[in-house]
CSV table of C-alpha atoms in Angstrom, one decimal:
chain,number,residue,atom,x,y,z
X,22,MET,CA,0.0,0.0,0.0
X,23,ILE,CA,2.8,2.4,1.0
X,24,GLY,CA,4.7,1.5,-2.2
X,25,GLY,CA,1.6,2.2,-4.2
X,26,ILE,CA,1.2,5.7,-2.7
X,27,TRP,CA,4.9,6.6,-3.5
X,28,PHE,CA,4.5,5.3,-7.0
X,29,ARG,CA,1.5,7.5,-7.6
X,30,ARG,CA,3.3,10.5,-6.2
X,31,ILE,CA,6.4,9.9,-8.4
X,32,ALA,CA,4.1,9.4,-11.4
X,33,ALA,CA,2.2,12.6,-10.6
X,34,GLY,CA,5.5,14.6,-10.3
X,35,ALA,CA,6.8,13.2,-13.5
X,36,ALA,CA,3.6,14.1,-15.3
X,37,LEU,CA,3.8,17.7,-14.0
X,38,LEU,CA,7.3,18.1,-15.3
X,39,LEU,CA,6.4,16.6,-18.6
X,40,LEU,CA,3.5,18.9,-19.2
X,41,PRO,CA,5.5,21.6,-20.8
X,42,ALA,CA,6.5,19.2,-23.6
X,43,CYS,CA,2.9,19.5,-24.7
X,44,GLY,CA,2.9,23.3,-24.4
X,45,ALA,CA,3.8,26.0,-26.9
X,46,ASN,CA,4.6,25.1,-30.4
X,47,VAL,CA,7.7,26.5,-32.2
X,48,TYR,CA,6.8,28.6,-35.3
X,49,MET,CA,8.7,27.4,-38.3
X,50,ASN,CA,9.2,29.7,-41.3
X,51,GLU,CA,6.9,28.8,-44.2
X,52,PRO,CA,7.9,28.4,-47.9
X,53,LEU,CA,6.9,31.0,-50.5
X,54,SER,CA,3.6,30.3,-52.1
X,55,GLU,CA,3.4,29.8,-55.9
X,56,GLU,CA,1.7,33.2,-56.5
X,57,LYS,CA,4.6,35.0,-54.8
X,58,LEU,CA,7.3,33.4,-56.9
X,59,ALA,CA,8.8,35.5,-59.6
X,60,PRO,CA,9.3,34.2,-63.2
X,61,VAL,CA,12.2,31.8,-63.4
X,62,ALA,CA,14.4,34.0,-65.6
X,63,SER,CA,13.6,37.3,-63.9
X,64,GLY,CA,16.7,37.5,-61.8
X,65,THR,CA,14.7,37.6,-58.6
X,66,ILE,CA,13.1,34.8,-56.5
X,67,SER,CA,9.9,36.5,-55.3
X,68,THR,CA,8.1,39.8,-55.8
X,69,GLY,CA,7.1,42.4,-53.3
X,70,GLY,CA,7.4,41.6,-49.6
X,71,TYR,CA,9.3,43.3,-46.9
X,72,ARG,CA,12.2,44.8,-48.8
X,73,PHE,CA,13.4,48.4,-49.1
X,74,ALA,CA,12.5,49.0,-52.7
X,75,ALA,CA,8.9,47.7,-52.2
X,76,LEU,CA,8.0,49.8,-49.1
X,77,HIS,CA,6.0,53.0,-49.5
X,78,SER,CA,7.7,56.1,-48.2
X,79,GLU,CA,6.8,59.6,-47.1
X,80,THR,CA,10.4,60.8,-46.6
X,81,SER,CA,12.2,63.3,-48.9
X,82,PRO,CA,13.1,62.0,-52.4
X,83,THR,CA,16.3,64.0,-52.2
X,84,SER,CA,17.9,62.3,-49.2
X,85,ILE,CA,18.5,58.9,-47.6
X,86,VAL,CA,18.8,58.7,-43.8
X,87,ALA,CA,19.8,55.4,-42.2
X,88,VAL,CA,20.1,54.8,-38.4
X,89,THR,CA,21.8,51.8,-36.7
X,90,PHE,CA,21.4,50.6,-33.1
X,91,SER,CA,24.1,48.5,-31.5
X,92,GLY,CA,24.1,45.6,-29.1
X,93,GLY,CA,24.6,46.0,-25.4
X,94,GLY,CA,21.5,44.7,-23.6
X,95,LYS,CA,19.0,47.1,-22.2
X,96,ARG,CA,21.8,49.7,-21.9
X,97,SER,CA,21.8,50.0,-25.7
X,98,SER,CA,17.9,49.8,-25.7
X,99,ALA,CA,17.7,52.9,-23.5
X,100,PHE,CA,20.5,54.8,-25.3
X,101,SER,CA,19.0,54.2,-28.7
X,102,TYR,CA,15.6,55.2,-27.4
X,103,GLY,CA,17.2,58.5,-26.3
X,104,ILE,CA,18.6,58.9,-29.8
X,105,LEU,CA,15.1,58.5,-31.2
X,106,LYS,CA,13.8,61.2,-28.8
X,107,GLY,CA,16.6,63.5,-29.9
X,108,LEU,CA,15.7,62.9,-33.6
X,109,ARG,CA,12.1,63.7,-32.8
X,110,ASP,CA,13.2,67.0,-31.3
X,111,PHE,CA,15.7,67.9,-34.1
X,112,PRO,CA,13.9,70.1,-36.6
X,113,ILE,CA,15.0,70.4,-40.3
X,114,GLU,CA,13.7,72.1,-43.4
X,115,ILE,CA,13.8,69.9,-46.5
X,116,ASP,CA,12.1,70.3,-49.8
X,117,GLY,CA,10.5,73.4,-48.5
X,118,ARG,CA,8.9,71.6,-45.6
X,119,ARG,CA,9.7,71.9,-41.9
X,120,ARG,CA,10.1,68.4,-40.5
X,121,ARG,CA,11.5,66.4,-37.7
X,122,LEU,CA,14.7,64.5,-38.5
X,123,LEU,CA,12.9,61.4,-37.1
X,124,ASP,CA,10.3,61.7,-40.0
X,125,GLU,CA,13.1,61.4,-42.6
X,126,ILE,CA,14.5,58.0,-41.4
X,127,ASP,CA,14.4,55.5,-44.3
X,128,LEU,CA,16.1,52.6,-42.6
X,129,ILE,CA,16.9,51.4,-39.0
X,130,SER,CA,19.4,48.5,-38.8
X,131,SER,CA,19.8,46.9,-35.4
X,132,VAL,CA,21.3,44.0,-33.4
X,133,SER,CA,20.8,42.6,-30.0
X,134,GLY,CA,19.7,45.2,-27.4
X,135,GLY,CA,19.2,47.9,-30.0
X,136,THR,CA,16.7,45.6,-31.8
X,137,PHE,CA,14.1,46.1,-29.0
X,138,THR,CA,13.9,49.8,-29.7
X,139,ALA,CA,14.0,49.4,-33.5
X,140,ALA,CA,11.3,46.8,-33.6
X,141,TYR,CA,9.1,48.6,-31.1
X,142,TYR,CA,9.4,51.9,-33.1
X,143,GLY,CA,8.8,50.1,-36.4
X,144,LEU,CA,5.6,48.6,-35.2
X,145,HIS,CA,4.2,51.3,-32.8
X,146,ARG,CA,5.8,54.5,-34.2
X,147,GLU,CA,4.8,57.5,-32.1
X,148,LYS,CA,3.5,55.3,-29.3
X,149,ILE,CA,7.1,54.6,-28.4
X,150,PHE,CA,7.3,57.9,-26.7
X,151,THR,CA,4.4,57.1,-24.4
X,152,ASP,CA,4.4,53.3,-23.9
X,153,TYR,CA,7.9,51.9,-24.5
X,154,GLU,CA,9.3,52.6,-21.1
X,155,ARG,CA,6.3,51.0,-19.4
X,156,ASP,CA,6.1,48.0,-21.8
X,157,PHE,CA,9.8,47.2,-21.8
X,158,LEU,CA,12.5,49.5,-20.6
X,159,ARG,CA,11.4,49.5,-17.0
X,160,VAL,CA,10.2,45.9,-16.9
X,161,ASP,CA,12.4,43.4,-15.0
X,162,ILE,CA,13.1,41.0,-17.9
X,163,ASN,CA,15.5,39.1,-15.6
X,164,ASP,CA,12.5,37.8,-13.7
X,165,TYR,CA,11.2,36.2,-16.9
X,166,LEU,CA,14.7,34.9,-17.7
X,167,ILE,CA,15.1,33.4,-14.2
X,168,GLY,CA,11.7,31.9,-14.4
X,169,THR,CA,12.6,30.1,-17.6
X,170,TYR,CA,15.3,28.2,-15.7
X,171,LEU,CA,13.7,27.8,-12.3
X,172,LEU,CA,9.9,27.3,-12.8
X,173,PRO,CA,9.0,23.7,-13.7
X,174,TRP,CA,5.9,24.8,-15.7
X,175,ARG,CA,8.3,26.7,-18.0
X,176,TRP,CA,10.6,23.7,-18.6
X,177,GLN,CA,9.4,22.7,-22.0
X,178,TRP,CA,12.9,23.5,-23.3
X,179,ILE,CA,14.3,20.7,-21.1
X,180,PHE,CA,12.0,18.0,-22.5
X,181,ASP,CA,11.3,19.2,-26.1
X,182,PRO,CA,14.4,19.1,-28.4
X,183,TYR,CA,12.7,21.4,-30.8
X,184,TYR,CA,11.9,24.1,-28.2
X,185,GLY,CA,14.6,26.2,-26.6
X,186,THR,CA,15.1,28.9,-24.0
X,187,ASN,CA,14.9,31.6,-26.7
X,188,ASP,CA,11.6,30.2,-28.0
X,189,GLU,CA,10.4,30.8,-24.4
X,190,MET,CA,11.8,34.4,-24.5
X,191,GLU,CA,10.0,35.0,-27.8
X,192,SER,CA,6.7,34.5,-26.0
X,193,VAL,CA,7.8,37.0,-23.3
X,194,TYR,CA,8.7,39.7,-25.9
X,195,ASP,CA,5.5,39.1,-27.8
X,196,LYS,CA,3.4,39.4,-24.6
X,197,LEU,CA,5.1,42.6,-23.6
X,198,MET,CA,5.5,44.4,-26.9
X,199,PHE,CA,4.4,42.8,-30.1
X,200,HIS,CA,1.1,41.0,-29.4
X,201,GLY,CA,1.2,38.6,-32.3
X,202,ALA,CA,2.5,41.1,-34.9
X,203,THR,CA,4.2,39.8,-38.0
X,204,TYR,CA,6.2,41.2,-40.8
X,205,ALA,CA,3.0,41.8,-42.8
X,206,ASP,CA,2.1,44.4,-40.2
X,207,LEU,CA,5.4,46.1,-40.6
X,208,GLU,CA,5.1,46.0,-44.4
X,209,LYS,CA,1.8,47.9,-44.2
X,210,LEU,CA,3.4,50.7,-42.3
X,211,GLY,CA,6.1,51.3,-44.9
X,212,ARG,CA,9.4,53.1,-44.2
X,213,PRO,CA,11.5,53.3,-42.1
X,214,MET,CA,12.4,49.7,-42.9
X,215,ILE,CA,13.4,47.9,-39.7
X,216,GLN,CA,16.4,45.7,-40.6
X,217,ILE,CA,16.8,43.2,-37.7
X,218,ASN,CA,20.1,41.3,-37.9
X,219,ALA,CA,21.1,38.0,-36.4
X,220,THR,CA,24.2,35.7,-36.8
X,221,ASN,CA,24.2,32.4,-38.6
X,222,ILE,CA,26.3,30.5,-36.1
X,223,ALA,CA,27.1,27.7,-38.6
X,224,ARG,CA,28.5,30.0,-41.2
X,225,GLY,CA,29.5,33.0,-39.2
X,226,GLY,CA,27.8,35.6,-41.4
X,227,ILE,CA,25.0,38.0,-40.9
X,228,PHE,CA,21.5,37.0,-41.6
X,229,THR,CA,19.0,39.8,-42.0
X,230,PHE,CA,15.2,39.6,-41.5
X,231,ASN,CA,14.1,41.0,-44.8
X,232,GLN,CA,12.5,39.3,-47.9
X,233,THR,CA,15.8,39.5,-49.8
X,234,TYR,CA,17.4,37.1,-47.3
X,235,PHE,CA,14.3,35.0,-46.9
X,236,ASP,CA,14.3,34.6,-50.7
X,237,LEU,CA,17.6,32.8,-50.4
X,238,ILE,CA,15.8,30.0,-48.4
X,239,CYS,CA,12.6,30.3,-50.5
X,240,SER,CA,10.7,31.4,-47.4
X,241,ASP,CA,7.8,33.9,-46.8
X,242,LEU,CA,8.7,36.6,-44.3
X,243,GLN,CA,5.3,38.1,-44.2
X,244,ARG,CA,3.8,35.6,-41.7
X,245,PHE,CA,7.0,35.5,-39.6
X,246,PRO,CA,6.4,36.8,-36.0
X,247,LEU,CA,8.2,40.0,-35.2
X,248,ALA,CA,8.9,38.8,-31.7
X,249,ARG,CA,10.8,35.8,-33.1
X,250,ALA,CA,13.1,37.9,-35.2
X,251,VAL,CA,13.8,40.0,-32.1
X,252,ALA,CA,14.6,36.9,-30.0
X,253,ALA,CA,17.0,35.7,-32.7
X,254,SER,CA,18.8,39.0,-32.7
X,255,ASN,CA,19.0,38.8,-28.9
X,256,GLY,CA,20.1,35.2,-28.6
X,257,PHE,CA,22.9,35.7,-26.2
X,258,PRO,CA,25.3,32.6,-26.4
X,259,VAL,CA,25.0,30.1,-23.5
X,260,LEU,CA,22.0,31.7,-21.9
X,261,PHE,CA,19.8,31.1,-25.0
X,262,GLY,CA,19.6,28.5,-27.7
X,263,PRO,CA,19.4,29.4,-31.4
X,264,ILE,CA,16.3,30.4,-33.4
X,265,THR,CA,16.1,27.9,-36.3
X,266,LEU,CA,14.9,28.4,-39.9
X,267,THR,CA,14.2,25.7,-42.5
X,268,ASN,CA,15.7,26.0,-45.9
X,269,HIS,CA,12.9,25.5,-48.5
X,270,ARG,CA,15.1,26.2,-51.4
X,271,ARG,CA,14.0,23.2,-53.4
X,272,GLN,CA,10.5,24.7,-53.8
X,273,CYS,CA,12.0,27.7,-55.7
X,274,GLY,CA,13.3,25.5,-58.5
X,275,ASP,CA,15.9,27.3,-60.7
X,276,ARG,CA,15.0,30.8,-59.6
X,277,ARG,CA,18.1,32.7,-58.6
X,278,SER,CA,19.0,36.2,-57.3
X,279,SER,CA,20.9,38.2,-60.0
X,280,ILE,CA,22.5,40.2,-57.2
X,281,VAL,CA,24.2,37.0,-56.0
X,282,GLU,CA,24.9,35.7,-59.4
X,283,GLU,CA,26.6,38.9,-60.6
X,284,GLY,CA,28.5,39.1,-57.3
X,285,LEU,CA,30.0,35.7,-58.0
X,286,GLN,CA,31.5,37.0,-61.2
X,287,ALA,CA,33.1,40.0,-59.5
X,288,GLN,CA,36.8,40.3,-60.4
X,289,SER,CA,39.7,40.3,-58.0
X,290,SER,CA,41.9,43.4,-57.7
X,291,ASP,CA,45.7,43.1,-57.6
X,292,GLY,CA,45.3,39.5,-56.5
X,293,ILE,CA,43.0,40.4,-53.6
X,294,PRO,CA,39.7,38.6,-53.7
X,295,SER,CA,36.7,40.9,-54.3
X,296,ARG,CA,34.7,41.6,-51.2
X,297,ARG,CA,31.6,41.6,-53.4
X,298,ARG,CA,32.5,38.1,-54.6
X,299,TYR,CA,33.2,36.9,-51.1
X,300,LEU,CA,29.8,38.1,-49.8
X,301,ALA,CA,28.0,36.5,-52.8
X,302,GLN,CA,29.7,33.2,-52.1
X,303,GLN,CA,28.5,33.3,-48.6
X,304,LEU,CA,24.9,33.8,-49.8
X,305,ALA,CA,25.2,31.3,-52.6
X,306,ALA,CA,25.6,28.5,-50.1
X,307,TYR,CA,21.9,28.8,-49.3
X,308,ARG,CA,21.1,27.6,-52.8
X,309,ASP,CA,22.1,24.0,-51.9
X,310,PRO,CA,19.5,22.6,-49.4
X,311,ASP,CA,21.7,19.5,-48.9
X,312,ARG,CA,24.5,21.7,-47.7
X,313,VAL,CA,22.3,24.1,-45.7
X,314,ARG,CA,19.2,22.4,-44.5
X,315,TYR,CA,18.7,24.7,-41.5
X,316,VAL,CA,19.8,28.2,-40.5
X,317,HIS,CA,20.6,28.5,-36.8
X,318,LEU,CA,20.5,32.1,-35.7
X,319,MET,CA,21.9,33.7,-32.5
X,320,ASP,CA,22.8,37.2,-31.2
X,321,GLY,CA,23.4,39.6,-34.1
X,322,GLY,CA,26.2,41.3,-32.1
X,323,ILE,CA,28.4,38.2,-32.7
X,324,GLY,CA,28.7,39.2,-36.4
X,325,ASP,CA,28.5,42.9,-36.1
X,326,ASN,CA,27.7,44.7,-32.8
X,327,LEU,CA,27.1,48.1,-34.5
X,328,ALA,CA,24.5,46.8,-37.0
X,329,VAL,CA,26.5,48.8,-39.6
X,330,ARG,CA,28.2,46.0,-41.5
X,331,ALA,CA,24.8,44.7,-42.8
X,332,VAL,CA,24.2,48.1,-44.4
X,333,ALA,CA,27.7,48.3,-45.9
X,334,ASP,CA,27.5,44.7,-47.2
X,335,SER,CA,24.2,45.5,-49.0
X,336,LEU,CA,25.9,48.4,-50.7
X,337,VAL,CA,28.8,46.2,-51.7
X,338,LEU,CA,26.5,43.5,-53.1
X,339,LEU,CA,24.4,46.0,-55.1
X,340,GLY,CA,27.5,47.1,-57.0
X,341,ASP,CA,26.7,49.6,-59.7
X,342,THR,CA,23.0,48.7,-59.8
X,343,LEU,CA,21.8,50.8,-56.9
X,344,GLU,CA,19.4,52.9,-58.9
X,345,THR,CA,17.5,50.0,-60.5
X,346,ARG,CA,17.5,47.5,-57.7
X,347,LEU,CA,17.1,49.7,-54.6
X,348,LEU,CA,15.9,53.2,-55.5
X,349,GLY,CA,14.5,53.0,-59.0
X,350,GLU,CA,14.3,56.1,-61.3
X,351,ALA,CA,14.1,58.4,-58.2
X,352,ALA,CA,17.8,57.7,-57.6
X,353,VAL,CA,18.9,60.6,-59.7
X,354,ARG,CA,17.2,63.1,-57.3
X,355,ILE,CA,19.1,61.9,-54.2
X,356,ARG,CA,22.0,64.1,-53.2
X,357,ARG,CA,22.2,63.8,-49.4
X,358,PHE,CA,23.2,60.6,-47.4
X,359,LEU,CA,23.1,60.5,-43.6
X,360,VAL,CA,24.1,57.5,-41.5
X,361,ILE,CA,23.6,57.8,-37.7
X,362,VAL,CA,25.3,55.1,-35.6
X,363,GLY,CA,23.9,54.6,-32.1
X,364,ASP,CA,26.5,52.7,-30.1
X,365,GLY,CA,25.4,51.8,-26.6
X,366,GLN,CA,28.3,49.4,-25.9
X,367,ALA,CA,30.3,50.1,-22.7
X,368,ALA,CA,34.0,50.2,-22.4
X,369,ALA,CA,35.9,47.1,-21.5
X,370,ASP,CA,36.8,46.5,-17.8
X,371,GLU,CA,40.6,47.2,-17.8
X,372,SER,CA,40.8,46.0,-14.2
X,373,TRP,CA,41.0,42.5,-15.5
X,374,SER,CA,44.5,43.2,-16.6
X,375,GLN,CA,45.5,43.6,-12.9
X,376,GLN,CA,43.9,40.3,-11.8
X,377,ARG,CA,45.6,36.9,-11.7
X,378,THR,CA,42.5,35.1,-12.7
X,379,VAL,CA,39.3,35.9,-14.7
X,380,SER,CA,37.1,33.0,-13.9
X,381,SER,CA,33.7,34.1,-12.9
X,382,LEU,CA,30.8,33.2,-15.2
X,383,LEU,CA,29.8,36.9,-15.5
X,384,GLN,CA,33.3,37.9,-16.5
X,385,VAL,CA,33.4,35.2,-19.2
X,386,PHE,CA,29.9,36.3,-20.5
X,387,SER,CA,31.1,39.9,-20.6
X,388,ALA,CA,34.2,38.9,-22.6
X,389,VAL,CA,32.1,36.9,-25.1
X,390,SER,CA,29.5,39.6,-25.5
X,391,GLY,CA,31.6,42.7,-25.3
X,392,THR,CA,35.4,42.9,-25.4
X,393,GLN,CA,36.1,40.6,-28.4
X,394,ILE,CA,33.1,41.8,-30.4
X,395,ASP,CA,33.8,45.6,-29.8
X,396,ARG,CA,37.4,45.2,-30.9
X,397,TYR,CA,36.3,45.3,-34.5
X,398,ASN,CA,33.9,48.3,-34.2
X,399,PHE,CA,36.6,50.7,-35.4
X,400,GLU,CA,37.1,48.7,-38.6
X,401,THR,CA,33.3,48.4,-39.1
X,402,LEU,CA,32.9,52.2,-38.9
X,403,GLN,CA,35.7,52.7,-41.3
X,404,LEU,CA,34.1,50.2,-43.7
X,405,ALA,CA,30.8,52.1,-43.5
X,406,GLU,CA,32.4,55.4,-44.2
X,407,ILE,CA,34.2,54.0,-47.2
X,408,GLU,CA,31.1,52.4,-48.6
X,409,VAL,CA,28.9,55.4,-48.1
X,410,GLU,CA,31.5,57.6,-49.9
X,411,ARG,CA,31.6,55.1,-52.7
X,412,LEU,CA,27.9,55.3,-52.9
X,413,ALA,CA,28.1,59.1,-53.2
X,414,ASP,CA,30.6,58.7,-56.1
X,415,LYS,CA,28.2,56.3,-57.9
X,416,MET,CA,25.3,58.8,-57.4
X,417,ARG,CA,27.4,61.7,-58.8
X,418,LYS,CA,28.2,59.6,-61.9
X,419,LEU,CA,24.5,58.6,-62.2
X,420,ARG,CA,23.2,62.1,-61.8
X,421,CYS,CA,25.8,63.7,-64.2
X,422,ALA,CA,25.1,61.0,-66.8
X,423,ARG,CA,21.5,62.2,-66.7
X,424,ALA,CA,22.0,66.0,-66.7
X,425,PRO,CA,24.4,68.7,-65.5
X,426,VAL,CA,21.7,70.2,-63.3
X,427,ILE,CA,18.9,68.3,-61.6
X,428,ASP,CA,16.1,70.1,-59.6
X,429,GLY,CA,18.3,73.2,-59.7
X,430,TYR,CA,21.3,71.6,-58.1
X,431,ARG,CA,24.6,70.7,-59.8
X,432,CYS,CA,24.8,67.0,-60.6
X,433,ASP,CA,27.9,66.5,-58.5
X,434,ASP,CA,26.3,68.2,-55.5
X,435,VAL,CA,26.2,65.0,-53.4
X,436,ILE,CA,27.2,65.0,-49.8
X,437,THR,CA,27.4,62.3,-47.1
X,438,GLU,CA,27.7,62.3,-43.4
X,439,VAL,CA,28.4,59.4,-41.0
X,440,VAL,CA,27.7,60.4,-37.3
X,441,HIS,CA,28.8,58.1,-34.5
X,442,PHE,CA,27.1,58.5,-31.1
X,443,SER,CA,28.6,56.4,-28.3
X,444,LEU,CA,28.8,56.4,-24.6
X,445,ASN,CA,32.5,56.9,-24.6
X,446,THR,CA,32.2,60.2,-26.4
X,447,VAL,CA,30.0,61.8,-23.7
X,448,PRO,CA,31.9,65.0,-22.9
X,449,ASP,CA,31.5,65.1,-19.1
X,450,GLU,CA,34.0,62.6,-17.7
X,451,ALA,CA,32.0,61.8,-14.6
X,452,THR,CA,28.9,61.1,-16.6
X,453,ARG,CA,30.8,59.1,-19.2
X,454,LYS,CA,32.3,56.8,-16.6
X,455,ARG,CA,29.0,56.3,-14.9
X,456,LEU,CA,27.3,55.4,-18.2
X,457,GLU,CA,30.1,53.0,-19.2
X,458,ALA,CA,29.9,51.2,-15.8
X,459,ILE,CA,26.2,50.3,-16.4
X,460,PRO,CA,26.2,46.5,-16.8
X,461,THR,CA,25.0,44.6,-19.9
X,462,GLY,CA,21.8,42.9,-19.1
X,463,LEU,CA,18.0,42.9,-19.6
X,464,THR,CA,17.1,44.7,-16.4
X,465,LEU,CA,18.4,48.1,-15.3
X,466,GLU,CA,17.7,50.4,-12.4
X,467,ASP,CA,15.4,53.4,-13.3
X,468,LYS,CA,18.1,55.9,-12.6
X,469,ASP,CA,20.4,54.2,-15.1
X,470,ILE,CA,17.7,54.1,-17.7
X,471,ASP,CA,17.0,57.8,-17.2
X,472,ALA,CA,20.7,58.6,-17.6
X,473,LEU,CA,21.1,56.6,-20.8
X,474,ILE,CA,18.0,58.1,-22.4
X,475,GLU,CA,19.2,61.6,-21.5
X,476,ALA,CA,22.7,60.8,-22.9
X,477,GLY,CA,21.2,59.6,-26.2
X,478,GLN,CA,18.9,62.6,-26.5
X,479,ASN,CA,21.6,65.1,-25.7
X,480,ALA,CA,24.0,63.5,-28.1
X,481,VAL,CA,21.6,64.2,-31.0
X,482,LEU,CA,20.6,67.7,-30.0
X,483,SER,CA,24.2,68.9,-29.4
X,484,SER,CA,25.7,67.2,-32.5
X,485,THR,CA,27.7,69.6,-34.7
X,486,GLU,CA,27.7,67.0,-37.5
X,487,LEU,CA,23.9,66.9,-37.6
X,488,LYS,CA,23.7,70.6,-37.5
X,489,ARG,CA,26.1,70.7,-40.4
X,490,PHE,CA,24.0,68.2,-42.3
X,491,ARG,CA,20.9,70.3,-41.7
X,492,ASP,CA,22.7,73.4,-43.1
X,493,GLN,CA,23.7,71.4,-46.2
X,494,ILE,CA,20.3,70.1,-47.1
X,495,GLY,CA,19.1,73.3,-48.7
X,496,ARG,CA,22.5,74.7,-49.7
X,497,ARG,CA,23.2,74.4,-53.3
X,498,GLN,CA,26.4,74.7,-55.3
X,499,GLN,CA,26.0,77.2,-58.2
X,500,PRO,CA,25.2,75.4,-61.5
């Protein structure tokens, strides 16, 4: 009798623990439907969808403004939110209209912590300034994270091999901020395009959530949950497992992207392999579903913690076809390019160099997520500046091939500006050190959030580079 009671108790406990295995289902990306596929010989795989050229825009036809938000946990989320507030309060006059610089943003590229702000703004727009702090910034996300590991009814990730800790966090983000929204919802809103970036951990390259990348795996982005893309971009190694996509390439037949195919033919220069060709080779691997059956995505900061490289790589891959593939006929009118880099990453802890051992788990996590990744930020910024200037040269040639004067402006009157806002450029030393000491994580104290928001907002409003760009918008060189 006693043995029977203990057997029933053990069985009941086992049933309780196994209940999560029958819980939430993992969303798997769906293949492109037949009606969305492009003609086989068209040089593209699908039509429409969430891609830059297909989104409607109310921004000025004479300028392109891109913003990037870096990784760095909620520290970067708060800092990037402050930058948005600054852009909201930064007036400009363009095409005879008085506007906010915020209203002129065409693209926001983001990774990791910066993705929370980018995705929230992309979906909710002006509501970010009234609801974001309540919905996310001041929410203790660590409570949800700890619960994922300690609460038995949230242990589906232990028993279900197809359900991971980041699938659980996706449900948290959706509950707090996105409420079932998909990329179809973003597409309806038009620009700015929200370019969420993750890292393909099997291949080491960037994977971007837009239809151009989803074409490579013959998949439809429209029905993909926005919260799932955010979870992929924030998939911090060790704490979270990857978000996985299925490669449906066989269902696209012989359709290929001409951007990739032309990139594969790019010539080397002085024996140095072409960067365009290298990038095309990385993307061409997705054409073989036997070679790449699944795409495992984790933190976007692993591949590029500034979210700048994805933008630069796109410019490289487009080559000399920017006007037809990205901007259409309107390209000849563009004469101003502005790139704003929001960098919320803190400085490395130099005290480690005075210690005999660096062995705590938190220190190791910090090294993985910060020190090694940020070492390449300088080169990434340089790459961005080089590619943006090359873009300006292409636009000058394009404009001058059309006419010596366009809209009353000289054809070679094309100007670029790359502005880098980071915590380590805050002018007041005491404030800078305090901001840099704020830890990377998903929960921050209110006073730290306030300080980061203020720093981002002040960086924009006091920027001499942005003021110079504002002055140049209407200034014209004499024809």
